[in-house]
PDB file of C-alpha atoms in Angstrom:
ATOM      1  CA  UNK A  29      -7.718  22.794 -13.432  1.00 85.00           C
ATOM      2  CA  UNK A  30     -10.781  22.580 -11.077  1.00 90.00           C
ATOM      3  CA  UNK A  31     -11.343  18.881 -11.956  1.00 89.00           C
ATOM      4  CA  UNK A  32      -7.657  18.115 -11.446  1.00 87.00           C
ATOM      5  CA  UNK A  33      -7.655  19.824  -8.054  1.00 91.00           C
ATOM      6  CA  UNK A  34     -10.744  17.857  -7.048  1.00 92.00           C
ATOM      7  CA  UNK A  35      -9.078  14.633  -8.248  1.00 91.00           C
ATOM      8  CA  UNK A  36      -5.936  15.383  -6.228  1.00 88.00           C
ATOM      9  CA  UNK A  37      -8.188  15.846  -3.153  1.00 88.00           C
ATOM     10  CA  UNK A  38     -10.035  12.583  -3.972  1.00 90.00           C
ATOM     11  CA  UNK A  39      -6.659  10.803  -4.232  1.00 86.00           C
ATOM     12  CA  UNK A  40      -5.473  12.162  -0.868  1.00 82.00           C
ATOM     13  CA  UNK A  41      -8.744  11.118   0.832  1.00 82.00           C
ATOM     14  CA  UNK A  42      -8.573   7.667  -0.693  1.00 80.00           C
ATOM     15  CA  UNK A  43      -4.924   6.731  -0.212  1.00 74.00           C
ATOM     16  CA  UNK A  44      -4.109   3.105  -0.768  1.00 74.00           C
ATOM     17  CA  UNK A  45      -6.925   2.508  -3.215  1.00 80.00           C
ATOM     18  CA  UNK A  46      -6.070   0.999  -6.591  1.00 82.00           C
ATOM     19  CA  UNK A  47      -5.072   3.288  -9.439  1.00 85.00           C
ATOM     20  CA  UNK A  48      -7.557   1.368 -11.577  1.00 86.00           C
ATOM     21  CA  UNK A  49     -10.402   2.563  -9.337  1.00 87.00           C
ATOM     22  CA  UNK A  50      -9.106   6.147  -9.133  1.00 89.00           C
ATOM     23  CA  UNK A  51      -8.552   6.622 -12.869  1.00 89.00           C
ATOM     24  CA  UNK A  52     -11.907   5.103 -13.700  1.00 88.00           C
ATOM     25  CA  UNK A  53     -13.533   7.435 -11.180  1.00 90.00           C
ATOM     26  CA  UNK A  54     -11.704  10.449 -12.679  1.00 90.00           C
ATOM     27  CA  UNK A  55     -12.749   9.797 -16.315  1.00 89.00           C
ATOM     28  CA  UNK A  56     -16.212   8.363 -15.696  1.00 88.00           C
ATOM     29  CA  UNK A  57     -17.475  10.381 -12.707  1.00 88.00           C
ATOM     30  CA  UNK A  58     -15.500  13.558 -12.533  1.00 91.00           C
ATOM     31  CA  UNK A  59     -14.722  14.271 -16.209  1.00 88.00           C
ATOM     32  CA  UNK A  60     -17.820  12.448 -17.514  1.00 86.00           C
ATOM     33  CA  UNK A  61     -15.911  11.498 -20.620  1.00 84.00           C
ATOM     34  CA  UNK A  62     -17.556   9.605 -23.457  1.00 82.00           C
ATOM     35  CA  UNK A  63     -14.166   8.036 -24.134  1.00 82.00           C
ATOM     36  CA  UNK A  64     -13.578   7.023 -20.538  1.00 81.00           C
ATOM     37  CA  UNK A  65     -12.407   3.471 -21.156  1.00 85.00           C
ATOM     38  CA  UNK A  66      -9.825   4.444 -23.735  1.00 89.00           C
ATOM     39  CA  UNK A  67      -8.632   7.471 -21.735  1.00 89.00           C
ATOM     40  CA  UNK A  68      -8.363   5.250 -18.608  1.00 88.00           C
ATOM     41  CA  UNK A  69      -6.166   2.724 -20.402  1.00 90.00           C
ATOM     42  CA  UNK A  70      -3.880   5.449 -21.807  1.00 93.00           C
ATOM     43  CA  UNK A  71      -3.619   7.186 -18.396  1.00 90.00           C
ATOM     44  CA  UNK A  72      -2.966   3.863 -16.578  1.00 89.00           C
ATOM     45  CA  UNK A  73      -0.132   2.979 -19.006  1.00 90.00           C
ATOM     46  CA  UNK A  74       1.500   6.373 -18.643  1.00 93.00           C
ATOM     47  CA  UNK A  75       1.091   6.338 -14.884  1.00 89.00           C
ATOM     48  CA  UNK A  76       2.548   2.835 -14.689  1.00 89.00           C
ATOM     49  CA  UNK A  77       5.742   3.977 -16.464  1.00 91.00           C
ATOM     50  CA  UNK A  78       6.094   6.944 -14.098  1.00 92.00           C
ATOM     51  CA  UNK A  79       5.460   4.804 -11.002  1.00 89.00           C
ATOM     52  CA  UNK A  80       7.881   2.014 -12.079  1.00 91.00           C
ATOM     53  CA  UNK A  81      10.665   4.574 -12.642  1.00 94.00           C
ATOM     54  CA  UNK A  82       9.944   6.253  -9.290  1.00 93.00           C
ATOM     55  CA  UNK A  83       9.890   2.969  -7.400  1.00 92.00           C
ATOM     56  CA  UNK A  84      13.203   1.920  -8.913  1.00 95.00           C
ATOM     57  CA  UNK A  85      14.861   5.183  -7.906  1.00 94.00           C
ATOM     58  CA  UNK A  86      13.216   6.153  -4.601  1.00 94.00           C
ATOM     59  CA  UNK A  87      14.880   5.892  -1.220  1.00 95.00           C
ATOM     60  CA  UNK A  88      13.705   3.266   1.195  1.00 96.00           C
ATOM     61  CA  UNK A  89      11.705   4.318   4.201  1.00 95.00           C
ATOM     62  CA  UNK A  90      14.233   4.763   7.023  1.00 95.00           C
ATOM     63  CA  UNK A  91      14.924   1.544   8.880  1.00 96.00           C
ATOM     64  CA  UNK A  92      12.839  -0.739   6.585  1.00 96.00           C
ATOM     65  CA  UNK A  93      15.746  -2.732   5.203  1.00 97.00           C
ATOM     66  CA  UNK A  94      17.032  -3.548   8.707  1.00 96.00           C
ATOM     67  CA  UNK A  95      13.495  -4.473   9.751  1.00 96.00           C
ATOM     68  CA  UNK A  96      13.077  -6.761   6.737  1.00 97.00           C
ATOM     69  CA  UNK A  97      16.459  -8.469   7.376  1.00 96.00           C
ATOM     70  CA  UNK A  98      15.671  -8.929  11.091  1.00 95.00           C
ATOM     71  CA  UNK A  99      12.270 -10.377  10.358  1.00 94.00           C
ATOM     72  CA  UNK A 100      13.730 -12.774   7.813  1.00 95.00           C
ATOM     73  CA  UNK A 101      16.415 -13.864  10.279  1.00 95.00           C
ATOM     74  CA  UNK A 102      13.671 -14.550  12.812  1.00 93.00           C
ATOM     75  CA  UNK A 103      11.706 -16.475  10.154  1.00 93.00           C
ATOM     76  CA  UNK A 104       8.772 -14.080  10.325  1.00 92.00           C
ATOM     77  CA  UNK A 105       6.546 -14.443   7.286  1.00 94.00           C
ATOM     78  CA  UNK A 106       6.176 -11.087   5.552  1.00 96.00           C
ATOM     79  CA  UNK A 107       3.662 -10.097   2.906  1.00 97.00           C
ATOM     80  CA  UNK A 108       2.969  -7.006   0.892  1.00 97.00           C
ATOM     81  CA  UNK A 109      -0.595  -5.776   0.506  1.00 96.00           C
ATOM     82  CA  UNK A 110      -0.610  -2.715  -1.671  1.00 92.00           C
ATOM     83  CA  UNK A 111      -2.879  -0.584  -3.828  1.00 86.00           C
ATOM     84  CA  UNK A 112      -0.116  -0.549  -6.470  1.00 88.00           C
ATOM     85  CA  UNK A 113      -0.148  -2.910  -9.394  1.00 90.00           C
ATOM     86  CA  UNK A 114       0.883  -6.398  -8.250  1.00 95.00           C
ATOM     87  CA  UNK A 115       3.034  -7.343 -11.267  1.00 94.00           C
ATOM     88  CA  UNK A 116       4.719  -3.969 -11.257  1.00 94.00           C
ATOM     89  CA  UNK A 117       5.633  -4.325  -7.566  1.00 95.00           C
ATOM     90  CA  UNK A 118       7.051  -7.820  -8.034  1.00 97.00           C
ATOM     91  CA  UNK A 119       9.183  -6.627 -10.951  1.00 96.00           C
ATOM     92  CA  UNK A 120      10.510  -3.638  -9.017  1.00 97.00           C
ATOM     93  CA  UNK A 121      11.128  -5.682  -5.835  1.00 97.00           C
ATOM     94  CA  UNK A 122      13.074  -8.214  -7.903  1.00 97.00           C
ATOM     95  CA  UNK A 123      15.143  -5.520  -9.574  1.00 97.00           C
ATOM     96  CA  UNK A 124      15.862  -3.854  -6.193  1.00 97.00           C
ATOM     97  CA  UNK A 125      16.828  -7.203  -4.629  1.00 97.00           C
ATOM     98  CA  UNK A 126      14.104  -7.290  -1.949  1.00 98.00           C
ATOM     99  CA  UNK A 127      11.533  -9.727  -3.361  1.00 98.00           C
ATOM    100  CA  UNK A 128      13.061 -12.604  -1.323  1.00 98.00           C
ATOM    101  CA  UNK A 129      12.001 -10.976   1.956  1.00 98.00           C
ATOM    102  CA  UNK A 130       8.269 -11.648   1.207  1.00 98.00           C
ATOM    103  CA  UNK A 131       6.222 -14.802   1.098  1.00 96.00           C
ATOM    104  CA  UNK A 132       3.969 -13.088  -1.421  1.00 97.00           C
ATOM    105  CA  UNK A 133       3.346  -9.628  -2.870  1.00 98.00           C
ATOM    106  CA  UNK A 134      -0.308  -8.732  -3.357  1.00 97.00           C
ATOM    107  CA  UNK A 135      -1.522  -5.671  -5.201  1.00 94.00           C
ATOM    108  CA  UNK A 136      -4.114  -4.385  -7.603  1.00 89.00           C
ATOM    109  CA  UNK A 137      -6.274  -4.882  -9.428  1.00 88.00           C
ATOM    110  CA  UNK A 138      -7.523  -6.770  -6.330  1.00 91.00           C
ATOM    111  CA  UNK A 139      -8.260  -4.412  -3.373  1.00 90.00           C
ATOM    112  CA  UNK A 140      -6.638  -4.390   0.035  1.00 92.00           C
ATOM    113  CA  UNK A 141      -9.511  -6.239   1.732  1.00 93.00           C
ATOM    114  CA  UNK A 142      -9.364  -9.009  -0.840  1.00 94.00           C
ATOM    115  CA  UNK A 143      -5.549  -9.197  -0.585  1.00 95.00           C
ATOM    116  CA  UNK A 144      -5.522  -9.141   3.220  1.00 95.00           C
ATOM    117  CA  UNK A 145      -8.033 -11.987   3.039  1.00 94.00           C
ATOM    118  CA  UNK A 146      -5.641 -13.905   0.786  1.00 94.00           C
ATOM    119  CA  UNK A 147      -2.837 -13.440   3.377  1.00 94.00           C
ATOM    120  CA  UNK A 148      -5.203 -14.528   6.112  1.00 91.00           C
ATOM    121  CA  UNK A 149      -6.091 -17.691   4.154  1.00 90.00           C
ATOM    122  CA  UNK A 150      -2.422 -18.382   3.401  1.00 89.00           C
ATOM    123  CA  UNK A 151      -1.547 -18.182   7.122  1.00 88.00           C
ATOM    124  CA  UNK A 152      -4.290 -20.610   8.064  1.00 83.00           C
ATOM    125  CA  UNK A 153      -4.573 -21.156  11.812  1.00 71.00           C
ATOM    126  CA  UNK A 154      -1.617 -18.782  12.461  1.00 69.00           C
ATOM    127  CA  UNK A 155      -3.604 -15.647  11.650  1.00 67.00           C
ATOM    128  CA  UNK A 156      -2.209 -13.337  14.298  1.00 82.00           C
ATOM    129  CA  UNK A 157      -0.070 -10.590  12.784  1.00 90.00           C
ATOM    130  CA  UNK A 158       0.631  -6.915  12.380  1.00 93.00           C
ATOM    131  CA  UNK A 159      -0.241  -4.776   9.388  1.00 96.00           C
ATOM    132  CA  UNK A 160       2.103  -1.863   8.810  1.00 97.00           C
ATOM    133  CA  UNK A 161       0.398   0.840   6.765  1.00 96.00           C
ATOM    134  CA  UNK A 162       0.009   4.470   6.040  1.00 94.00           C
ATOM    135  CA  UNK A 163      -3.544   4.792   4.692  1.00 92.00           C
ATOM    136  CA  UNK A 164      -7.205   4.462   5.733  1.00 91.00           C
ATOM    137  CA  UNK A 165      -7.576   1.442   3.472  1.00 91.00           C
ATOM    138  CA  UNK A 166      -4.680  -0.225   5.280  1.00 95.00           C
ATOM    139  CA  UNK A 167      -6.331   0.505   8.657  1.00 96.00           C
ATOM    140  CA  UNK A 168      -9.704  -0.814   7.565  1.00 95.00           C
ATOM    141  CA  UNK A 169      -8.225  -4.008   6.047  1.00 95.00           C
ATOM    142  CA  UNK A 170      -6.258  -4.709   9.236  1.00 95.00           C
ATOM    143  CA  UNK A 171      -9.301  -4.068  11.349  1.00 95.00           C
ATOM    144  CA  UNK A 172     -11.541  -6.337   9.199  1.00 94.00           C
ATOM    145  CA  UNK A 173      -9.126  -9.261   9.688  1.00 93.00           C
ATOM    146  CA  UNK A 174      -8.290  -8.640  13.371  1.00 91.00           C
ATOM    147  CA  UNK A 175      -4.661  -7.673  12.732  1.00 93.00           C
ATOM    148  CA  UNK A 176      -2.716  -5.316  14.939  1.00 94.00           C
ATOM    149  CA  UNK A 177      -2.311  -2.082  12.972  1.00 97.00           C
ATOM    150  CA  UNK A 178       0.892  -0.029  13.029  1.00 97.00           C
ATOM    151  CA  UNK A 179       0.404   3.358  11.458  1.00 97.00           C
ATOM    152  CA  UNK A 180       3.547   4.577   9.593  1.00 97.00           C
ATOM    153  CA  UNK A 181       2.854   8.286   9.579  1.00 95.00           C
ATOM    154  CA  UNK A 182       6.160   9.612   8.096  1.00 93.00           C
ATOM    155  CA  UNK A 183       5.018   9.610   4.454  1.00 85.00           C
ATOM    156  CA  UNK A 184       1.257   9.306   4.928  1.00 91.00           C
ATOM    157  CA  UNK A 185      -1.289  11.577   3.283  1.00 87.00           C
ATOM    158  CA  UNK A 186      -3.937  10.483   5.787  1.00 90.00           C
ATOM    159  CA  UNK A 187      -4.986  13.698   7.436  1.00 87.00           C
ATOM    160  CA  UNK A 188      -5.299  13.114  11.224  1.00 91.00           C
ATOM    161  CA  UNK A 189      -4.354   9.449  10.715  1.00 93.00           C
ATOM    162  CA  UNK A 190      -2.021   9.583  13.663  1.00 93.00           C
ATOM    163  CA  UNK A 191      -4.687  10.911  15.990  1.00 96.00           C
ATOM    164  CA  UNK A 192      -7.232   8.320  14.807  1.00 96.00           C
ATOM    165  CA  UNK A 193      -4.751   5.520  15.401  1.00 96.00           C
ATOM    166  CA  UNK A 194      -3.720   6.821  18.808  1.00 96.00           C
ATOM    167  CA  UNK A 195      -7.420   6.919  19.698  1.00 96.00           C
ATOM    168  CA  UNK A 196      -7.827   3.357  18.511  1.00 96.00           C
ATOM    169  CA  UNK A 197      -4.855   2.199  20.591  1.00 96.00           C
ATOM    170  CA  UNK A 198      -2.706   1.413  17.599  1.00 96.00           C
ATOM    171  CA  UNK A 199       1.062   1.902  17.527  1.00 96.00           C
ATOM    172  CA  UNK A 200       2.030   5.025  15.566  1.00 96.00           C
ATOM    173  CA  UNK A 201       5.572   5.244  14.161  1.00 96.00           C
ATOM    174  CA  UNK A 202       7.317   7.817  12.025  1.00 95.00           C
ATOM    175  CA  UNK A 203       9.346   5.204  10.129  1.00 96.00           C
ATOM    176  CA  UNK A 204      10.899   1.771  10.739  1.00 96.00           C
ATOM    177  CA  UNK A 205      13.702   3.111  12.899  1.00 94.00           C
ATOM    178  CA  UNK A 206      10.989   3.248  15.593  1.00 93.00           C
ATOM    179  CA  UNK A 207      10.541  -0.578  15.441  1.00 86.00           C
ATOM    180  CA  UNK A 208      12.697  -3.277  16.836  1.00 72.00           C
ATOM    181  CA  UNK A 209      11.822  -7.002  16.632  1.00 61.00           C
ATOM    182  CA  UNK A 210      12.385  -8.667  19.985  1.00 52.00           C
ATOM    183  CA  UNK A 211      14.151 -11.974  20.291  1.00 47.00           C
ATOM    184  CA  UNK A 212      10.986 -13.684  21.525  1.00 44.00           C
ATOM    185  CA  UNK A 213       8.807 -12.779  18.574  1.00 44.00           C
ATOM    186  CA  UNK A 214       7.120 -15.914  17.233  1.00 38.00           C
TER     187      UNK A 214
END
Protein backbone atom coordinates (compact mmCIF):
# COMPACT_ATOMS: atom_id res chain seq x y z
CA UNK A 1 0.00 0.00 0.00
CA UNK A 2 2.84 2.46 0.76
CA UNK A 3 4.44 1.90 -2.65
CA UNK A 4 1.09 2.31 -4.40
CA UNK A 5 0.41 5.57 -2.54
CA UNK A 6 3.88 6.84 -3.51
CA UNK A 7 3.25 5.79 -7.12
CA UNK A 8 -0.07 7.66 -7.21
CA UNK A 9 1.75 10.74 -5.91
CA UNK A 10 4.47 10.27 -8.58
CA UNK A 11 1.76 9.99 -11.24
CA UNK A 12 0.06 13.20 -10.09
CA UNK A 13 3.35 15.10 -10.05
CA UNK A 14 4.23 13.83 -13.52
CA UNK A 15 0.98 14.25 -15.40
CA UNK A 16 1.26 13.91 -19.14
CA UNK A 17 4.29 11.62 -19.03
CA UNK A 18 4.04 8.35 -20.94
CA UNK A 19 2.66 5.32 -19.16
CA UNK A 20 5.69 3.42 -20.47
CA UNK A 21 7.95 5.65 -18.37
CA UNK A 22 5.66 5.54 -15.33
CA UNK A 23 5.24 1.77 -15.21
CA UNK A 24 8.94 1.20 -15.80
CA UNK A 25 9.69 3.59 -12.94
CA UNK A 26 7.20 1.80 -10.67
CA UNK A 27 8.56 -1.71 -11.23
CA UNK A 28 12.26 -0.88 -11.54
CA UNK A 29 12.73 2.00 -9.11
CA UNK A 30 9.93 1.85 -6.58
CA UNK A 31 9.22 -1.86 -6.34
CA UNK A 32 12.79 -2.90 -7.31
CA UNK A 33 11.40 -6.03 -8.90
CA UNK A 34 13.68 -8.66 -10.44
CA UNK A 35 10.90 -9.33 -12.96
CA UNK A 36 10.37 -5.69 -13.87
CA UNK A 37 10.29 -6.11 -17.67
CA UNK A 38 7.68 -8.87 -17.58
CA UNK A 39 5.60 -7.09 -14.93
CA UNK A 40 5.77 -3.85 -16.89
CA UNK A 41 4.46 -5.52 -20.06
CA UNK A 42 1.61 -7.22 -18.18
CA UNK A 43 0.67 -3.96 -16.41
CA UNK A 44 0.84 -1.96 -19.65
CA UNK A 45 -1.44 -4.41 -21.45
CA UNK A 46 -3.97 -4.38 -18.63
CA UNK A 47 -3.80 -0.61 -18.33
CA UNK A 48 -4.26 -0.23 -22.09
CA UNK A 49 -7.52 -2.19 -21.98
CA UNK A 50 -8.81 -0.07 -19.13
CA UNK A 51 -7.82 3.21 -20.81
CA UNK A 52 -9.29 2.23 -24.19
CA UNK A 53 -12.63 1.39 -22.57
CA UNK A 54 -12.58 4.61 -20.57
CA UNK A 55 -11.75 6.75 -23.59
CA UNK A 56 -14.54 5.19 -25.61
CA UNK A 57 -17.10 5.89 -22.88
CA UNK A 58 -15.98 9.17 -21.31
CA UNK A 59 -17.71 12.49 -21.86
CA UNK A 60 -15.98 15.15 -23.89
CA UNK A 61 -14.53 18.17 -22.13
CA UNK A 62 -17.26 20.81 -22.23
CA UNK A 63 -17.12 22.86 -25.43
CA UNK A 64 -14.37 20.86 -27.12
CA UNK A 65 -16.51 19.49 -29.97
CA UNK A 66 -17.73 22.98 -30.88
CA UNK A 67 -14.13 24.22 -30.69
CA UNK A 68 -12.92 21.43 -33.00
CA UNK A 69 -15.72 22.07 -35.52
CA UNK A 70 -15.05 25.82 -35.54
CA UNK A 71 -11.32 25.31 -35.98
CA UNK A 72 -11.93 22.88 -38.85
CA UNK A 73 -14.35 25.33 -40.51
CA UNK A 74 -11.68 28.03 -40.25
CA UNK A 75 -9.11 25.59 -41.71
CA UNK A 76 -6.97 25.73 -38.57
CA UNK A 77 -4.58 22.77 -38.47
CA UNK A 78 -5.01 20.83 -35.24
CA UNK A 79 -2.72 18.22 -33.75
CA UNK A 80 -2.85 16.00 -30.70
CA UNK A 81 0.27 15.70 -28.55
CA UNK A 82 -0.44 13.27 -25.74
CA UNK A 83 1.26 11.08 -23.20
CA UNK A 84 -1.24 8.35 -24.09
CA UNK A 85 -0.38 5.59 -26.52
CA UNK A 86 -0.47 6.95 -30.08
CA UNK A 87 -2.06 3.92 -31.76
CA UNK A 88 -4.65 3.63 -29.01
CA UNK A 89 -5.61 7.29 -29.39
CA UNK A 90 -5.97 7.02 -33.16
CA UNK A 91 -8.18 3.95 -32.79
CA UNK A 92 -10.38 5.60 -30.17
CA UNK A 93 -10.63 8.88 -32.11
CA UNK A 94 -11.64 6.95 -35.22
CA UNK A 95 -14.30 5.00 -33.32
CA UNK A 96 -15.63 8.20 -31.75
CA UNK A 97 -15.70 9.98 -35.11
CA UNK A 98 -13.26 12.78 -34.26
CA UNK A 99 -10.03 11.67 -35.96
CA UNK A 100 -10.82 13.80 -39.03
CA UNK A 101 -10.41 17.00 -36.98
CA UNK A 102 -6.67 16.45 -36.64
CA UNK A 103 -3.78 16.67 -39.09
CA UNK A 104 -1.95 14.13 -36.96
CA UNK A 105 -2.23 12.46 -33.55
CA UNK A 106 1.06 12.06 -31.68
CA UNK A 107 1.46 10.02 -28.53
CA UNK A 108 3.74 7.67 -26.68
CA UNK A 109 6.07 5.95 -26.69
CA UNK A 110 7.61 9.25 -27.93
CA UNK A 111 7.48 12.01 -25.31
CA UNK A 112 5.73 15.36 -25.56
CA UNK A 113 8.89 17.29 -26.41
CA UNK A 114 9.64 14.93 -29.29
CA UNK A 115 6.04 15.04 -30.50
CA UNK A 116 5.78 18.82 -30.23
CA UNK A 117 9.00 18.97 -32.25
CA UNK A 118 7.34 16.77 -34.90
CA UNK A 119 4.39 19.19 -35.09
CA UNK A 120 6.81 22.10 -35.30
CA UNK A 121 8.66 20.40 -38.17
CA UNK A 122 5.38 19.57 -39.93
CA UNK A 123 4.26 23.21 -39.76
CA UNK A 124 7.54 24.45 -41.27
CA UNK A 125 7.73 28.23 -41.48
CA UNK A 126 4.20 28.58 -40.02
CA UNK A 127 5.27 27.62 -36.51
CA UNK A 128 3.12 30.04 -34.51
CA UNK A 129 0.43 28.26 -32.59
CA UNK A 130 -1.27 27.54 -29.30
CA UNK A 131 -0.85 24.46 -27.17
CA UNK A 132 -3.89 23.58 -25.04
CA UNK A 133 -2.87 21.39 -22.14
CA UNK A 134 -3.47 20.40 -18.56
CA UNK A 135 -0.06 19.22 -17.34
CA UNK A 136 3.45 20.41 -16.60
CA UNK A 137 4.78 18.37 -19.51
CA UNK A 138 2.37 20.24 -21.82
CA UNK A 139 3.54 23.56 -20.41
CA UNK A 140 7.22 22.71 -20.84
CA UNK A 141 6.77 21.37 -24.39
CA UNK A 142 4.88 24.52 -25.42
CA UNK A 143 7.52 26.73 -23.83
CA UNK A 144 10.40 24.85 -25.49
CA UNK A 145 8.90 25.43 -28.95
CA UNK A 146 7.70 29.01 -28.38
CA UNK A 147 4.00 28.19 -28.53
CA UNK A 148 1.35 30.10 -26.65
CA UNK A 149 0.17 27.90 -23.80
CA UNK A 150 -3.47 27.68 -22.73
CA UNK A 151 -3.87 25.88 -19.43
CA UNK A 152 -7.09 23.82 -19.26
CA UNK A 153 -7.49 23.57 -15.51
CA UNK A 154 -10.91 21.85 -15.28
CA UNK A 155 -9.60 18.28 -15.18
CA UNK A 156 -5.95 18.93 -14.39
CA UNK A 157 -4.06 17.21 -11.60
CA UNK A 158 -1.32 19.88 -11.72
CA UNK A 159 -1.34 21.37 -8.24
CA UNK A 160 -1.11 25.16 -8.50
CA UNK A 161 -0.95 24.89 -12.31
CA UNK A 162 -3.43 27.72 -12.69
CA UNK A 163 -1.34 30.05 -10.52
CA UNK A 164 1.89 29.14 -12.34
CA UNK A 165 0.27 29.87 -15.69
CA UNK A 166 -1.29 33.12 -14.53
CA UNK A 167 2.17 34.18 -13.32
CA UNK A 168 3.63 33.25 -16.72
CA UNK A 169 0.97 35.31 -18.51
CA UNK A 170 -0.71 32.29 -20.06
CA UNK A 171 -4.43 32.02 -20.63
CA UNK A 172 -6.15 29.79 -18.05
CA UNK A 173 -9.50 28.25 -18.90
CA UNK A 174 -11.76 25.84 -17.05
CA UNK A 175 -12.88 24.09 -20.25
CA UNK A 176 -13.43 24.88 -23.94
CA UNK A 177 -16.62 26.83 -23.32
CA UNK A 178 -14.23 29.61 -22.27
CA UNK A 179 -12.70 29.74 -25.80
CA UNK A 180 -14.10 31.26 -28.95
CA UNK A 181 -12.24 31.39 -32.27
CA UNK A 182 -12.52 34.81 -33.81
CA UNK A 183 -13.30 35.25 -37.49
CA UNK A 184 -9.88 36.76 -38.16
CA UNK A 185 -7.83 33.83 -36.85
CA UNK A 186 -5.28 32.78 -39.44
